Short mmCIF file of C-alpha atoms in Angstrom, two decimals:
data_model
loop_
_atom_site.label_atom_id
_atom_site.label_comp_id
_atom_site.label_asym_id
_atom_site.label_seq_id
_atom_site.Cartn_x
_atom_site.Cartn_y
_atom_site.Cartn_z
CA UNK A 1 35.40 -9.76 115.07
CA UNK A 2 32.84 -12.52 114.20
CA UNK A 3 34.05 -15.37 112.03
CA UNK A 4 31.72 -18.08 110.03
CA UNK A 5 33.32 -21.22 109.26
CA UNK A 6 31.22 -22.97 106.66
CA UNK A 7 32.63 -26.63 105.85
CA UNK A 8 30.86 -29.32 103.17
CA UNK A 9 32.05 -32.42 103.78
CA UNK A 10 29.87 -35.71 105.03
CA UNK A 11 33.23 -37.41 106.35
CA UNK A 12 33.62 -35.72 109.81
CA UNK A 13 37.44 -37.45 109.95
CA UNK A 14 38.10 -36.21 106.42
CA UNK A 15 41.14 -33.53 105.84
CA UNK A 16 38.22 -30.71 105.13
CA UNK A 17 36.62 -31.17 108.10
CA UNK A 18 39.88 -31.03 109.44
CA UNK A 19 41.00 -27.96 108.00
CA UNK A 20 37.67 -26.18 109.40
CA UNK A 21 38.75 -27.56 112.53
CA UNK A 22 41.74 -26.24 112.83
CA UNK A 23 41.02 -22.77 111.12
CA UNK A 24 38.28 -22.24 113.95
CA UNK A 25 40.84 -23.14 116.86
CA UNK A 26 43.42 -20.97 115.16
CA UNK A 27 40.84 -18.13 115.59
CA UNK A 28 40.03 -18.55 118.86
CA UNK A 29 43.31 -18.90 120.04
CA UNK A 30 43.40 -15.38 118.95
CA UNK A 31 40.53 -14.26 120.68
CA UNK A 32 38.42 -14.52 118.39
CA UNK A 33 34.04 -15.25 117.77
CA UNK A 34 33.75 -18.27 115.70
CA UNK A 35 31.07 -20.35 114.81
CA UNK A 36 31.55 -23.55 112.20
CA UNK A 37 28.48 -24.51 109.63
CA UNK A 38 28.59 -28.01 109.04
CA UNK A 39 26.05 -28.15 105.86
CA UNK A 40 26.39 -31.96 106.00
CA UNK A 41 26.00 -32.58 109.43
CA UNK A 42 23.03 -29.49 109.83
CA UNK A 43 21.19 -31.34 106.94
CA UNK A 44 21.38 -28.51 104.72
CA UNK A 45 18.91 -28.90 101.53
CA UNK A 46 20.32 -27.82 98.65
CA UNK A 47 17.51 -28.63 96.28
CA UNK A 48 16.57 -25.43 94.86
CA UNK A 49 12.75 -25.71 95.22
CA UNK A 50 9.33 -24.13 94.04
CA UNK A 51 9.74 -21.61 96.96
CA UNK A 52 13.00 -20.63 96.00
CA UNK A 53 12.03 -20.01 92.27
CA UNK A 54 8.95 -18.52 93.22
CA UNK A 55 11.49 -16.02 95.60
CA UNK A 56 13.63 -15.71 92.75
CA UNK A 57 10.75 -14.65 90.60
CA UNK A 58 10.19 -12.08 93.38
CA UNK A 59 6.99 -13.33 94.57
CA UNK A 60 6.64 -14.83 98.23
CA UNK A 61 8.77 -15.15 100.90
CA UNK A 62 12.02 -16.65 101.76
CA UNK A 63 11.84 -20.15 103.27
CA UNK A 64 12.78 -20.24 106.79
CA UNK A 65 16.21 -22.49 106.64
CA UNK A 66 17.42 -19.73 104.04
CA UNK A 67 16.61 -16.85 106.35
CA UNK A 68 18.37 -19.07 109.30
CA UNK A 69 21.95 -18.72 106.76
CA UNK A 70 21.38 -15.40 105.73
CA UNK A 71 20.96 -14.42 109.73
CA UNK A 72 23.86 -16.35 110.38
CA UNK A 73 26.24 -14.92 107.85
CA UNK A 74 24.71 -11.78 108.78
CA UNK A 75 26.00 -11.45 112.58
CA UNK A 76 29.55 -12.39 110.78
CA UNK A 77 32.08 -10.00 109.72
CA UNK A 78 34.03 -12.56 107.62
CA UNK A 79 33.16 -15.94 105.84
CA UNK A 80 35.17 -18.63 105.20
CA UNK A 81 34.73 -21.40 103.18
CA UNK A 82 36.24 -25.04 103.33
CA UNK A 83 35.29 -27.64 100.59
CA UNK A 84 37.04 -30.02 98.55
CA UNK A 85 37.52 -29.55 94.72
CA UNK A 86 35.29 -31.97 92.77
CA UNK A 87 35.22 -31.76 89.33
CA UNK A 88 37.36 -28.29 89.65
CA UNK A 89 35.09 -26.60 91.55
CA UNK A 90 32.50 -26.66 95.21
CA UNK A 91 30.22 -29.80 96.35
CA UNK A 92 27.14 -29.99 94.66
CA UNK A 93 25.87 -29.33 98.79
CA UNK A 94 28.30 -26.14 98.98
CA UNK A 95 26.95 -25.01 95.91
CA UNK A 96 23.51 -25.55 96.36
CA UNK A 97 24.38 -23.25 100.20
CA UNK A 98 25.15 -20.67 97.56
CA UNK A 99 22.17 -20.93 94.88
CA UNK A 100 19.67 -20.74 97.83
CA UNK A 101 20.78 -18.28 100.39
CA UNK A 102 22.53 -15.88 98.54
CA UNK A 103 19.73 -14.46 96.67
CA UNK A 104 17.90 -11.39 94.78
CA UNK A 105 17.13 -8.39 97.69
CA UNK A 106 19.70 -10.13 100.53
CA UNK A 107 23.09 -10.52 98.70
CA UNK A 108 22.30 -8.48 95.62
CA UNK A 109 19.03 -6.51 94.35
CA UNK A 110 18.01 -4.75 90.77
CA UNK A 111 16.19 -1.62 91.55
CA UNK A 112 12.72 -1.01 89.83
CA UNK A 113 15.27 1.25 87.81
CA UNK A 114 17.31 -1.14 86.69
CA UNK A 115 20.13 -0.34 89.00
CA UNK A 116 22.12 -3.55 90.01
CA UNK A 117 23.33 -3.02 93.80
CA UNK A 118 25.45 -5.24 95.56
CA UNK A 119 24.81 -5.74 99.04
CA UNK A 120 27.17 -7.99 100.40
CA UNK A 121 30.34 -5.03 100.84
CA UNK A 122 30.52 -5.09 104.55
CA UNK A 123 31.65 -8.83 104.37
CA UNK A 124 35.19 -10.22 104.14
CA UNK A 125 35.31 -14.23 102.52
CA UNK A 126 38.39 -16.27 102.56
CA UNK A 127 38.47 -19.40 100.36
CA UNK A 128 40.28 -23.11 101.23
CA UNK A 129 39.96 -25.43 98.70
CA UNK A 130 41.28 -28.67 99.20
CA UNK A 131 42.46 -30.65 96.03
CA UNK A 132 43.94 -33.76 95.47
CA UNK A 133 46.22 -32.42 92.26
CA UNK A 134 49.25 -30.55 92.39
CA UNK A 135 49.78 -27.27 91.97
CA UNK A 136 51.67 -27.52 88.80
CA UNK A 137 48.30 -29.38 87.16
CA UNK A 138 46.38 -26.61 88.27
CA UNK A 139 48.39 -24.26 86.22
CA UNK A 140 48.66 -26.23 83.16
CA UNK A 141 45.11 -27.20 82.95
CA UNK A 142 43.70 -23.35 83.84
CA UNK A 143 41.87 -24.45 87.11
CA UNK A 144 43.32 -21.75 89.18
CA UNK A 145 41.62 -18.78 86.26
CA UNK A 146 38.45 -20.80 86.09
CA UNK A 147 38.73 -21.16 90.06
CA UNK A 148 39.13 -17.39 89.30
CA UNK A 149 36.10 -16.27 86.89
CA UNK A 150 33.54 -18.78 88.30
CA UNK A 151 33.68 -18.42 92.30
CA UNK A 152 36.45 -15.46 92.93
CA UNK A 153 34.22 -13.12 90.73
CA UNK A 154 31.09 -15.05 89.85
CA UNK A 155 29.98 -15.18 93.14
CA UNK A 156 31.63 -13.18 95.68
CA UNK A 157 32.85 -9.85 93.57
CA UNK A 158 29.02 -10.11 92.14
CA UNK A 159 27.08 -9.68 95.39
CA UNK A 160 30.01 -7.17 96.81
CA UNK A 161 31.83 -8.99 99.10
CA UNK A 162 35.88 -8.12 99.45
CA UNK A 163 37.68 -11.67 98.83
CA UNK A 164 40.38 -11.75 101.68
CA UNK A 165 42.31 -14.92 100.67
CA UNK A 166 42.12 -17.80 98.55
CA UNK A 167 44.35 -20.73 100.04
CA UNK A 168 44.26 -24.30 98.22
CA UNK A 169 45.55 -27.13 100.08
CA UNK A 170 47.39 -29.00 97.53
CA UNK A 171 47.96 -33.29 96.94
CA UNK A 172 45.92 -33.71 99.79
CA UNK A 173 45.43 -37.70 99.20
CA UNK A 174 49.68 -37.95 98.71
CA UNK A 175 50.97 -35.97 100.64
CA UNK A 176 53.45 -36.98 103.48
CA UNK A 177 50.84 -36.50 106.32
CA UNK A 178 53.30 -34.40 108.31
CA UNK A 179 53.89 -32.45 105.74
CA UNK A 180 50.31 -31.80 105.75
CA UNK A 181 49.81 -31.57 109.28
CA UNK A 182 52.19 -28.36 109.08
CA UNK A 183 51.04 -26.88 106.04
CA UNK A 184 47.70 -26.95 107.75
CA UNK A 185 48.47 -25.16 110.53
CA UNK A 186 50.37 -22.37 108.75
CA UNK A 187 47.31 -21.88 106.68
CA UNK A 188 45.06 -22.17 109.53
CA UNK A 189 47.16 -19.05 111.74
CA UNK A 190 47.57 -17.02 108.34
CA UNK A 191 44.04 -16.86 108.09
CA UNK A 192 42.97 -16.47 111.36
CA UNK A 193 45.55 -13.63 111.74
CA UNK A 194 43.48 -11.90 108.99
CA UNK A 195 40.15 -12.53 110.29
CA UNK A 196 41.56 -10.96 113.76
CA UNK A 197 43.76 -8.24 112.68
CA UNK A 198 42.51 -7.57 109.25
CA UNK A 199 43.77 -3.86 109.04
CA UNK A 200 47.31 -5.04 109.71
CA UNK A 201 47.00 -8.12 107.28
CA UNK A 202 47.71 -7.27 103.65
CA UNK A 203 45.04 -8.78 101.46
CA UNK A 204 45.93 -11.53 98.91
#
């Protein structure tokens, strides 16, 4: 199994980067093909330019750092994603990731017809936010059904992908860090022992 790490995050010390770190190792300890996306550190360009609209519009071609994603995600059999919450949802550089690569005739396509076929259903994407709130403010302020509607099903249901965990890493400026540094880890093996054994892993 092939596993695609993508983390957004321009602090390479920060706990994000950290948790991408550690999920990785946790899948290779398993045996597992892993390869980490550091949109940051790759210079990723989220701007979503005149080529993209124009490719959106279905006229020309897409531009060759999209296609370099898409081939990338492409060899994977699961995704996973590691950002911090800001402003209760993705990085404006995680988000532009999304707006650009996962486009009309690669992650979903309308027929001439008007059929709308999703295209993404042989991929598997697990989700690890990391927030600085508690768990308890997530629930009385609705982040965790907007979390829901806008990335669970906005984006991943919509193109056809199977969502195979969403894990939020919670009071991540205030926690103990040793508390951290286990709750981490836990994550990091529960995930990976998805991504390697996902027939025997029951989905979230």
């Amino acid at each position: 199994m092939t596993t695609l790490v993508v983390v957004s995050h321009s602090d390479p010390q920060s706990l994000t980067q950290h948790v991408a770190r550690s999920t990785a190792d946790a899948i290779r300890d398993l045996g597992g093909d892993v390869d980490i996306a550091d949109l940051h550190a790759e210079n990723f360009d989220p701007r979503f330019s005149k080529d993209d609209v124009n490719l959106f519009r279905g006229k020309g071609t897409p531009p060759a750092d999209v296609v370099a994603e898409q081939d990338r995600i492409d060899r994977a059999d699961d995704l996973i994603l590691v950002f911090p919450m800001y402003w209760w949802s993705m990085p404006a550089l995680l988000k532009g990731w999304i707006d650009r690569v996962f486009v009309s005739g690669w992650a979903y396509e309308i027929t001439p017809g008007s059929e709308f076929v999703k295209k993404l259903d042989r991929l598997t994407v697990h989700l690890i936010p990391v927030a600085g709130d508690d768990a308890e403010s997530f629930e009385r302020h609705g982040v965790y059904e907007a979390f829901q509607t806008q990335i669970e099903r906005g984006i991943i249901e919509y193109c056809g992908a199977t969502l195979g965990s969403t894990t939020f890493v919670h009071e991540s400026d205030t926690k103990r860090r040793d508390t951290l540094a286990a709750e981490i880890q836990d994550l990091s093996e529960s995930i990976a022992a998805r991504v390697a054994y996902p027939a025997t892993v029951a989905s979230r």
